[in-house]
PDB file of C-alpha atoms in Angstrom:
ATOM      1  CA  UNK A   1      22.890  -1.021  28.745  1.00 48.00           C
ATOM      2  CA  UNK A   2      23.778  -2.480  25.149  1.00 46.00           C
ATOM      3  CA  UNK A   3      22.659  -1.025  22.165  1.00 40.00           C
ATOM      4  CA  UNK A   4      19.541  -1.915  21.440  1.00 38.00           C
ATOM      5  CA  UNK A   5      17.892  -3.753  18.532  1.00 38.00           C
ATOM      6  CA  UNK A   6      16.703  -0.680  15.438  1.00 39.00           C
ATOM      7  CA  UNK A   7      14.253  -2.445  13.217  1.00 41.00           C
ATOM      8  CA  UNK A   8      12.777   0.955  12.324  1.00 41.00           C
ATOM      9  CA  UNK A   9       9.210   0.893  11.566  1.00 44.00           C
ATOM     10  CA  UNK A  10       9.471   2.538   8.527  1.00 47.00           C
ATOM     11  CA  UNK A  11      11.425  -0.484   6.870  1.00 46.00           C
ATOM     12  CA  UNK A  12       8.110  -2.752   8.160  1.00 49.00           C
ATOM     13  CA  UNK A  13       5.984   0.547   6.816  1.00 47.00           C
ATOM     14  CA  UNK A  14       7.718   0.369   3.663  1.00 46.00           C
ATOM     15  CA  UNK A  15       7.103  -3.617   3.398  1.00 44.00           C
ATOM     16  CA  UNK A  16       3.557  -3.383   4.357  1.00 47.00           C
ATOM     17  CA  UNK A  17       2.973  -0.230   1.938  1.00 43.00           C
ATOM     18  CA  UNK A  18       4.395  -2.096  -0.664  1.00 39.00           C
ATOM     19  CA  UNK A  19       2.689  -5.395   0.319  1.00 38.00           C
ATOM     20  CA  UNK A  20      -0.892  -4.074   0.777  1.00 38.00           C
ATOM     21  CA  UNK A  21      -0.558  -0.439  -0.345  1.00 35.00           C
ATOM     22  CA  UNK A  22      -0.440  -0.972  -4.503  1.00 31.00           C
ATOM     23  CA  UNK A  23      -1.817   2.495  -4.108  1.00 28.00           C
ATOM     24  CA  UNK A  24      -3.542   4.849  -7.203  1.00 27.00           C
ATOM     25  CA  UNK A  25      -0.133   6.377  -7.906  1.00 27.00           C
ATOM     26  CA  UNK A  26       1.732   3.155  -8.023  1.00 30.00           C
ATOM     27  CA  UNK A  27      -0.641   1.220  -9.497  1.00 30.00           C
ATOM     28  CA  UNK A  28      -2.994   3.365 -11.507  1.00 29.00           C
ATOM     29  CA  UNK A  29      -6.763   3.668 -11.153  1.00 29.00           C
ATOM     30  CA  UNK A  30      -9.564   0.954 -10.006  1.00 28.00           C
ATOM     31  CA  UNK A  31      -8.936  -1.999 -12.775  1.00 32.00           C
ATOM     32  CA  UNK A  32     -11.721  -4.723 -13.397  1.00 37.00           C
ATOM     33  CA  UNK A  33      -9.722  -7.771 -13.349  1.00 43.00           C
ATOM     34  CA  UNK A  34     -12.417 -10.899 -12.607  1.00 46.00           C
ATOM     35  CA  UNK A  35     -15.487  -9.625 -12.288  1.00 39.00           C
ATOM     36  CA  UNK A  36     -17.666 -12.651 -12.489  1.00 44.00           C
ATOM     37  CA  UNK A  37     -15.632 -14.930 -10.273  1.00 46.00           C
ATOM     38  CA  UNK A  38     -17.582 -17.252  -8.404  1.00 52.00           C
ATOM     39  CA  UNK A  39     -17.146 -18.889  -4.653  1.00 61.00           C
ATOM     40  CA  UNK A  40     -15.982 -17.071  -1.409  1.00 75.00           C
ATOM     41  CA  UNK A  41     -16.782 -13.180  -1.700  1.00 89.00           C
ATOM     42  CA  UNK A  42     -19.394 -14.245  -4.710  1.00 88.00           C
ATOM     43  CA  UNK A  43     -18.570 -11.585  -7.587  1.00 88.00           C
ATOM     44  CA  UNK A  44     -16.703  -9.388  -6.147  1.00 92.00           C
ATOM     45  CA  UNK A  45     -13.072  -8.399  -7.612  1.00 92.00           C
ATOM     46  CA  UNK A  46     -10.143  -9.134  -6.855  1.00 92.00           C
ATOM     47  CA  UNK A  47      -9.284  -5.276  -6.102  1.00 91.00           C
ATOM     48  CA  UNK A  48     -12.463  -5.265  -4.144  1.00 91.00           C
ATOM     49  CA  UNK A  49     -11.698  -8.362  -1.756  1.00 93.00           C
ATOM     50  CA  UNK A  50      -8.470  -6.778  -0.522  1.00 91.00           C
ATOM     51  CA  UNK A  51      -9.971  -3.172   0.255  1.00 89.00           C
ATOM     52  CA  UNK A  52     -12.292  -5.168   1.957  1.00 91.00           C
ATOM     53  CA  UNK A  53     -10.082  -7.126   3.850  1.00 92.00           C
ATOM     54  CA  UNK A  54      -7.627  -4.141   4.268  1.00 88.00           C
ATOM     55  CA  UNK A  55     -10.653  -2.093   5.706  1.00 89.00           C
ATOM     56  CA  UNK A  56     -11.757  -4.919   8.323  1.00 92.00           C
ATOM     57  CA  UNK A  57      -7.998  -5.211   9.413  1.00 91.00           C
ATOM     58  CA  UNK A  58      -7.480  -1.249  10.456  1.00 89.00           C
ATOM     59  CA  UNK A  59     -10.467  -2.226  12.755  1.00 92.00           C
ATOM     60  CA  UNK A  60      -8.742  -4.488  14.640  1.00 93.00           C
ATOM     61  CA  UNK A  61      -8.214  -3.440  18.726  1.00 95.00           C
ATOM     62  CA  UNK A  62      -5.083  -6.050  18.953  1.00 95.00           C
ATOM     63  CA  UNK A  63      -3.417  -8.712  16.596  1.00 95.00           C
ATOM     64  CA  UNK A  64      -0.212 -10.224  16.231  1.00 96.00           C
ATOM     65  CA  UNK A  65       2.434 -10.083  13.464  1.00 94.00           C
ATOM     66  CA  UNK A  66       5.044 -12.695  12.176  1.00 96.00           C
ATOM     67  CA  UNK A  67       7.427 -11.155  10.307  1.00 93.00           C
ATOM     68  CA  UNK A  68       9.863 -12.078   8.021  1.00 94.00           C
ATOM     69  CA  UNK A  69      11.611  -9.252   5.632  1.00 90.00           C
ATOM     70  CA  UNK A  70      14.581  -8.648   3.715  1.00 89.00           C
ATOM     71  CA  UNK A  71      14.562  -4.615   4.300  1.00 81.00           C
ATOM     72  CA  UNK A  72      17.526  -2.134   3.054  1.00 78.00           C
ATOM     73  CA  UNK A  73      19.157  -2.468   6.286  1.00 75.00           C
ATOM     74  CA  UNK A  74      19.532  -6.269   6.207  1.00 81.00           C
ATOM     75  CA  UNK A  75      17.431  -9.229   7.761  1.00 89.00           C
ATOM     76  CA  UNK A  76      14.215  -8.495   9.863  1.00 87.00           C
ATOM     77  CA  UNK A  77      12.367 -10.981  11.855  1.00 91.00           C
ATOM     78  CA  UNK A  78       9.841 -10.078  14.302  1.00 92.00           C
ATOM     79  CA  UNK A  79       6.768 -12.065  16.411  1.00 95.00           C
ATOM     80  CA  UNK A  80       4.933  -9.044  18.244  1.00 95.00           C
ATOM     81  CA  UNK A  81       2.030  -8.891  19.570  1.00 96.00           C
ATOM     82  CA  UNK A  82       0.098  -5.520  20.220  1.00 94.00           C
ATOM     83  CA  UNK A  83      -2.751  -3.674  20.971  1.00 93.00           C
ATOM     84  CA  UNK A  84      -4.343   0.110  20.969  1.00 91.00           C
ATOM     85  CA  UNK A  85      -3.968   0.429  24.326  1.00 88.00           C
ATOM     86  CA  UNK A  86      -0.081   0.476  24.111  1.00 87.00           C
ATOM     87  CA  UNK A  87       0.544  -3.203  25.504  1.00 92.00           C
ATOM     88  CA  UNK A  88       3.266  -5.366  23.758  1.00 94.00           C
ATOM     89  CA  UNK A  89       4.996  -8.522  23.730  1.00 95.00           C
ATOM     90  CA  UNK A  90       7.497  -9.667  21.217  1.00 93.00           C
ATOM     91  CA  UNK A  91      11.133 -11.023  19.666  1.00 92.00           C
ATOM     92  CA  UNK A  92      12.830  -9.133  17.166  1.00 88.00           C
ATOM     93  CA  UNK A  93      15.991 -10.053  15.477  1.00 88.00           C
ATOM     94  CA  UNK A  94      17.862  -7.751  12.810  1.00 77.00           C
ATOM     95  CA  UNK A  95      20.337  -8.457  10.730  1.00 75.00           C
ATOM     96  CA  UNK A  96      22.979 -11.116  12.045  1.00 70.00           C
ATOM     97  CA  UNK A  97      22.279 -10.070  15.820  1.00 71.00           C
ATOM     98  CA  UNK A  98      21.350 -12.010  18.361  1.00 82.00           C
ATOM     99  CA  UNK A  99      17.255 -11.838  19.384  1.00 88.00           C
ATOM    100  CA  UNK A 100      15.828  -9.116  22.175  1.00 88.00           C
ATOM    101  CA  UNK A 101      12.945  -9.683  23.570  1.00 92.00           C
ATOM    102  CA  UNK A 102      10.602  -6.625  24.045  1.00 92.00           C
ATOM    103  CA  UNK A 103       7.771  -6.606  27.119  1.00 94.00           C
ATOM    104  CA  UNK A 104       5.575  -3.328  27.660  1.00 93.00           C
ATOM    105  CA  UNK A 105       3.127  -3.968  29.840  1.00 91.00           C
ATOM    106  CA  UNK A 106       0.002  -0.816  30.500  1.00 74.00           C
ATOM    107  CA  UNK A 107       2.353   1.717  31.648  1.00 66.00           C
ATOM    108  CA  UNK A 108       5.070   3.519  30.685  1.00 71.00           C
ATOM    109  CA  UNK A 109       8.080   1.098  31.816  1.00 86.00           C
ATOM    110  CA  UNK A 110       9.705  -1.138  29.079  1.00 91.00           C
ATOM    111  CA  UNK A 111      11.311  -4.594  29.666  1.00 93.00           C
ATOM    112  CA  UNK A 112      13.644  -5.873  27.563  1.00 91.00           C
ATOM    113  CA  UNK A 113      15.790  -9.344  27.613  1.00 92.00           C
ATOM    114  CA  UNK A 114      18.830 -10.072  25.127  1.00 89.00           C
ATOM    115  CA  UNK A 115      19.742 -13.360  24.622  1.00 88.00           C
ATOM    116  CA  UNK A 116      23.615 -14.633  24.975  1.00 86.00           C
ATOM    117  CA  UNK A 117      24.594 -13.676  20.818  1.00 85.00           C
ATOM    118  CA  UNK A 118      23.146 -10.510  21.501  1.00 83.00           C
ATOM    119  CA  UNK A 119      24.724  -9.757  24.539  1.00 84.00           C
ATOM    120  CA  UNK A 120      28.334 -11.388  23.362  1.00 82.00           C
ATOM    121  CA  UNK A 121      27.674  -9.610  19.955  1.00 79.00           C
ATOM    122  CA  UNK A 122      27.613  -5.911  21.924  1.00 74.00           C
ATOM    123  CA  UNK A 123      30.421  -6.396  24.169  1.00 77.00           C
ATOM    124  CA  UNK A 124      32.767  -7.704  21.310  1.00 77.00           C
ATOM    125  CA  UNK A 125      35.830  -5.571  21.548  1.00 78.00           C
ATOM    126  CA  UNK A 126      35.601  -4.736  25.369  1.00 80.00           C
ATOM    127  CA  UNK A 127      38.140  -6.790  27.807  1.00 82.00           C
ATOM    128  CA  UNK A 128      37.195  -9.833  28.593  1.00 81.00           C
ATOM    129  CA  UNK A 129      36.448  -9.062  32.370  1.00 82.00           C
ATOM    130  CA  UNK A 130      33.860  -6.666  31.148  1.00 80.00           C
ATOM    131  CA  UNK A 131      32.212  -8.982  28.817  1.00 80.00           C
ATOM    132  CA  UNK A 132      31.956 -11.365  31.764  1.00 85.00           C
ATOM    133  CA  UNK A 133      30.222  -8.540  34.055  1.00 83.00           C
ATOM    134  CA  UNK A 134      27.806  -7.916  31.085  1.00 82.00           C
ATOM    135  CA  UNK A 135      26.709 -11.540  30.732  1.00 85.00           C
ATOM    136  CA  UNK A 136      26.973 -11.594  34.382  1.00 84.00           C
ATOM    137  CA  UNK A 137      23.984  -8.867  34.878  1.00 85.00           C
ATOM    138  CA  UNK A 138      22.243  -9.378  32.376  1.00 86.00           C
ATOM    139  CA  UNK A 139      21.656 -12.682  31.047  1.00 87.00           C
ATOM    140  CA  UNK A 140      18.499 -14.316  31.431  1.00 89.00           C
ATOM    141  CA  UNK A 141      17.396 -10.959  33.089  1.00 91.00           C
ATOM    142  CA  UNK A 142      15.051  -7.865  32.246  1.00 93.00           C
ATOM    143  CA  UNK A 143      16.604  -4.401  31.472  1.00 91.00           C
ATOM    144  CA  UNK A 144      13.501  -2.013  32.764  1.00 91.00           C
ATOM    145  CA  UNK A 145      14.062   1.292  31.029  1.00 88.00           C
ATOM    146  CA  UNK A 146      11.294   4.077  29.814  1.00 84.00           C
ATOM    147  CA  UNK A 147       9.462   4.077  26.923  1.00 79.00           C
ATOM    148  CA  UNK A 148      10.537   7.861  26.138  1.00 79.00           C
ATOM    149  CA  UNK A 149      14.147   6.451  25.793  1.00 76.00           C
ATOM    150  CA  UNK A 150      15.074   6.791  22.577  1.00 73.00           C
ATOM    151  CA  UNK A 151      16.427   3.364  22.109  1.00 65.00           C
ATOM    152  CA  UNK A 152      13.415   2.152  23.844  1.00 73.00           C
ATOM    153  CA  UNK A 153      10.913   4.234  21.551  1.00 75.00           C
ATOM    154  CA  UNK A 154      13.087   2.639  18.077  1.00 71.00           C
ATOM    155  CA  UNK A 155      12.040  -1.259  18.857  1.00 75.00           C
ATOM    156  CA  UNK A 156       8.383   0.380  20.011  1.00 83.00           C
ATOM    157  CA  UNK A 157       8.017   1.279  17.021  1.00 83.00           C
ATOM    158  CA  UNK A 158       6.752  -2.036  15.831  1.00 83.00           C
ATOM    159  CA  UNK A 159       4.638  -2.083  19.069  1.00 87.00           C
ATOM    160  CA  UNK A 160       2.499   1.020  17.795  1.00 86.00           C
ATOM    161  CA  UNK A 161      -0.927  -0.586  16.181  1.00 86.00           C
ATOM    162  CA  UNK A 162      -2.429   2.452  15.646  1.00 83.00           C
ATOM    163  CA  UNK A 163       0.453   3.411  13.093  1.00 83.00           C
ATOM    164  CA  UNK A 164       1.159   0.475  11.544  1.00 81.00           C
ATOM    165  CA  UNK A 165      -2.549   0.217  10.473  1.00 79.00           C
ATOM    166  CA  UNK A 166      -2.516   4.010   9.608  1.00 76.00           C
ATOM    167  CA  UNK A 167      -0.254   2.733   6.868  1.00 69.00           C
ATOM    168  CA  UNK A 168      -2.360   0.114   5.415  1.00 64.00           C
ATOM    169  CA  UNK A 169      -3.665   2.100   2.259  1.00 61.00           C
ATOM    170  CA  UNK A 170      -7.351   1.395   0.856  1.00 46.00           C
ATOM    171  CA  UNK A 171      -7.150   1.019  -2.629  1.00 46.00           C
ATOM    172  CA  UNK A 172      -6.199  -1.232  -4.491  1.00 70.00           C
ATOM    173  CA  UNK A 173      -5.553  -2.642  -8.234  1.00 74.00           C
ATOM    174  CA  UNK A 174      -4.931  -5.554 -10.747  1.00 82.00           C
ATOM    175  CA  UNK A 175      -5.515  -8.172  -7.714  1.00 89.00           C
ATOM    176  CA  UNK A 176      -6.292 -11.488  -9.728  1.00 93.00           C
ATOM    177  CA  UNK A 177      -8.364 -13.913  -7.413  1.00 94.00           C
ATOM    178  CA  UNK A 178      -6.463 -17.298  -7.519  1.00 94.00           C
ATOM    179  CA  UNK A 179      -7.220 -20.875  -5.566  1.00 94.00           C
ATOM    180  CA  UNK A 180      -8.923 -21.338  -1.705  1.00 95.00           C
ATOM    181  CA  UNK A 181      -6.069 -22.621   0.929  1.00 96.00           C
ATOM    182  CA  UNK A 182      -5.825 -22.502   4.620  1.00 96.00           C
ATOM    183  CA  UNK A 183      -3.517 -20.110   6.809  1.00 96.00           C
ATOM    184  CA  UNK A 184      -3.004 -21.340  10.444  1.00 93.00           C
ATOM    185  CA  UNK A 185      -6.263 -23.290  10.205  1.00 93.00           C
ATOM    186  CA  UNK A 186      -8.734 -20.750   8.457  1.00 94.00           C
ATOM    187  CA  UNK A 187     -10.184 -20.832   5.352  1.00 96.00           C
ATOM    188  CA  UNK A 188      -8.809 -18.254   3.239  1.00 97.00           C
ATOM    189  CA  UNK A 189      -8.787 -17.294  -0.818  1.00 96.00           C
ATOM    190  CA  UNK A 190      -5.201 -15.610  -2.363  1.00 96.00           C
ATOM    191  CA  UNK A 191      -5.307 -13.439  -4.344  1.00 95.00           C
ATOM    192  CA  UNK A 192      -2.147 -12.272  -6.034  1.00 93.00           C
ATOM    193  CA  UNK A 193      -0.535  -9.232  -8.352  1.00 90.00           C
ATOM    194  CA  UNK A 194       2.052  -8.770 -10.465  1.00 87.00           C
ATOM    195  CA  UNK A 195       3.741  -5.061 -10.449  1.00 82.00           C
ATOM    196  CA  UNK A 196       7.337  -4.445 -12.070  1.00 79.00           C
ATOM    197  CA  UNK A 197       8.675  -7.598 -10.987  1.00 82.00           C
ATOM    198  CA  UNK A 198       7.312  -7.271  -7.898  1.00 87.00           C
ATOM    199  CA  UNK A 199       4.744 -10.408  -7.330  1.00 90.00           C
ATOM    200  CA  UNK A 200       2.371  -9.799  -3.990  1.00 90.00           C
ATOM    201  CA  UNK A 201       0.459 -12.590  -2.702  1.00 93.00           C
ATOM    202  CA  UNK A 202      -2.783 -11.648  -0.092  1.00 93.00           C
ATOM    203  CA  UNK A 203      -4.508 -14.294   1.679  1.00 96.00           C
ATOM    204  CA  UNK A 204      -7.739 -13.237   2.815  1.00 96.00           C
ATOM    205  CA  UNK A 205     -10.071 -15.006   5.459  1.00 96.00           C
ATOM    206  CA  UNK A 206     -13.050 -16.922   3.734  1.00 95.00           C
ATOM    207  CA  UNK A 207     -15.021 -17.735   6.978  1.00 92.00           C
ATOM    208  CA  UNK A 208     -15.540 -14.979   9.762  1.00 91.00           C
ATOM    209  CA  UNK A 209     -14.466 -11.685   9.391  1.00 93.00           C
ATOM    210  CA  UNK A 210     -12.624 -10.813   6.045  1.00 95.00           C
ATOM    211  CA  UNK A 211      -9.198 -10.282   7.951  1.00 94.00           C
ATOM    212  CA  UNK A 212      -5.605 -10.433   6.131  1.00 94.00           C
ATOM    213  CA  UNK A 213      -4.100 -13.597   7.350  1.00 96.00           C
ATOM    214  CA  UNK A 214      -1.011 -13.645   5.119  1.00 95.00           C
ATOM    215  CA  UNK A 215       0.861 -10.998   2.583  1.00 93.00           C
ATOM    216  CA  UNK A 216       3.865 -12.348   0.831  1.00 94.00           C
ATOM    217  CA  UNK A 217       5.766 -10.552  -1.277  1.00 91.00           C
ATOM    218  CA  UNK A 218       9.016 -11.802  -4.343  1.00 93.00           C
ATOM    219  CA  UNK A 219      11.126 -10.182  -5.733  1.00 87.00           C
ATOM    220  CA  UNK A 220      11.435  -6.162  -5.542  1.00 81.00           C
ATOM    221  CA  UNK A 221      13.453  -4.454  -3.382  1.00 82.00           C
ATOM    222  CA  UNK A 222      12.185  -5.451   0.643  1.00 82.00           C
ATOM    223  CA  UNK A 223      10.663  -9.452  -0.107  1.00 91.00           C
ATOM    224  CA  UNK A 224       9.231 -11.571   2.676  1.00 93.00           C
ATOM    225  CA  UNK A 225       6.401 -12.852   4.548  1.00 95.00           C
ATOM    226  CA  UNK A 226       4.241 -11.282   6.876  1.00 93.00           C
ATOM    227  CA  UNK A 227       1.231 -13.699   8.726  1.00 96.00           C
ATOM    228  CA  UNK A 228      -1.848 -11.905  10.926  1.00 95.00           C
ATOM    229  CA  UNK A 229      -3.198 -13.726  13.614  1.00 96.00           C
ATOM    230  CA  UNK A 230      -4.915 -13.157  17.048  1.00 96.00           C
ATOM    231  CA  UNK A 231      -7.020 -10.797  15.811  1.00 96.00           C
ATOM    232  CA  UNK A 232      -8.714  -8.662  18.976  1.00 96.00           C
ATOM    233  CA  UNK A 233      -7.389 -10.848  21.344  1.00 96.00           C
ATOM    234  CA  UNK A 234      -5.967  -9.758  24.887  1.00 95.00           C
ATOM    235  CA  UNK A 235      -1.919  -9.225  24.728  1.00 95.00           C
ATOM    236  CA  UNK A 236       0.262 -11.024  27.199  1.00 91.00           C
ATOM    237  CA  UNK A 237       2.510  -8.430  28.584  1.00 91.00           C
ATOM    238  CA  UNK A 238       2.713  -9.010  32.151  1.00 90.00           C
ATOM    239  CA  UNK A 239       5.546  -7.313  33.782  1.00 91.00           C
ATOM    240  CA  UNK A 240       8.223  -9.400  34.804  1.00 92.00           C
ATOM    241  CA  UNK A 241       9.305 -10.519  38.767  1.00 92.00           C
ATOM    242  CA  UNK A 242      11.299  -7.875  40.163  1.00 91.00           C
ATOM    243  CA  UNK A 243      13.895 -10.574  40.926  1.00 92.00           C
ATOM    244  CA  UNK A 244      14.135 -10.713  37.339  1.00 92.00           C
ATOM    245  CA  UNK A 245      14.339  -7.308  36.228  1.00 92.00           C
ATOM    246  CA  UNK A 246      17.552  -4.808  36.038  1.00 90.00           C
ATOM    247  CA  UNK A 247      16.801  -0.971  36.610  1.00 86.00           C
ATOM    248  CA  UNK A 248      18.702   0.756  33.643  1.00 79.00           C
ATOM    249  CA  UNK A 249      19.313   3.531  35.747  1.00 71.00           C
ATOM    250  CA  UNK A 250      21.420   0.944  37.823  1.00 69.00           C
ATOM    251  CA  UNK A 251      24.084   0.065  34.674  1.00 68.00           C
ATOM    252  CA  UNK A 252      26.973   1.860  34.384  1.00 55.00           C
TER     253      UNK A 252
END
């Protein structure tokens, strides 16, 4: 089986800390910032309006991430979707690698699908009739493996709600409310703070629940984008047709 993809959840930990943490030790204690701003959220801070939405985000059973970082060990992009129950369904691409695709349905088994770079990309170096056996078996096809596997467990690591959300810290400081926009169709206010060159961007829901639908962060040292969506919805992982799938026990 190739190698597969690391994107480490403590790089995404790191992004989101940084992103939504701008915790009492980084950012010193509760400032007032706006305190009579008016519209969505009536008076309430800026500082206030992201615990909030912070808060009603760690509630949430399921939801489903776009990601889009520059971390310390190069490019991350990921679209997962997860839930608490432990099911998953996602693409993750790091670095210059092709994209894996990640399927864990409610069990323990783990499906995962590499696309042609990816595949092409782990076999560089080997003869060429082995890198034709590899594409051979696996393209277009499932690798089932377990998700105690310790390659398994490093790309499940963005699959784990529970933790991610664990990470999101609850307070909050120097948040300046800014202008009302829409992300992926819903109302929603920014809000934005500036932190040693580090500029942070929330965009909070203004109609239903208070969710996060967008954090974008510039400059510092892990920038990019990361949109919420799907919010306690059920997760597609379905596992795949057996004529589809490849036992990793079965790969040399």
């Amino acid at each position: 089986m190739p190698a597969t993809v690391r994107p480490r959840r403590a790089a995404l930990a790191a992004a989101l800390c940084s992103a939504v943490a701008l915790g009492a030790t980084a950012c010193g204690p509760f400032s007032g910032g706006d305190a009579k701003a008016t519209g969505p959220f009536g008076d309430l801070t800026g500082p206030r309006i992201v615990d909030k939405a912070v808060a009603e985000t760690k509630t949430a059973t399921s939801l489903t991430m776009d990601i889009s970082l520059k971390t310390t060990e190069g490019p991350l992009k990921a679209y997962v979707s997860t839930d608490l129950a432990g099911k998953c369904a996602g693409t993750m691409t790091v670095g210059t690698a092709g994209t894996a695709e990640l399927l864990r349905p409610a069990d323990k088994a783990v499906y995962l699908r590499f696309d042609e770079a990816f595949l092409k990309e782990q076999a560089e170096g080997e003869p060429e009739e082995v890198q034709k056996a590899l594409l051979k078996e696996l393209k277009g096809r499932w690798v089932k493996t377990d998700a105690e596997d310790p390659d398994a467990k490093d790309m499940l690591e963005l699959c784990d709600l529970k933790a991610l959300l664990a990470d999101f810290e609850q307070t909050t400081a120097g948040t300046v409310r800014g202008e009302e926009t829409t992300v992926g169709g819903r109302e929603a206010l920014t809000l934005t703070q500036d932190l040693k060159g580090e500029k942070t961007t929330f965009y909070v829901a203004t109609e239903g629940r208070p969710h996060l639908l967008k954090v974008v962060t510039t400059g510092g040292e892990e920038p990019g984008t990361i949109t919420f969506s799907d919010y306690d919805k059920p997760v597609a992982a379905q596992t795949p047709p057996k004529k589809d799938v490849v036992d990793e026990k079965s790969l040399g």
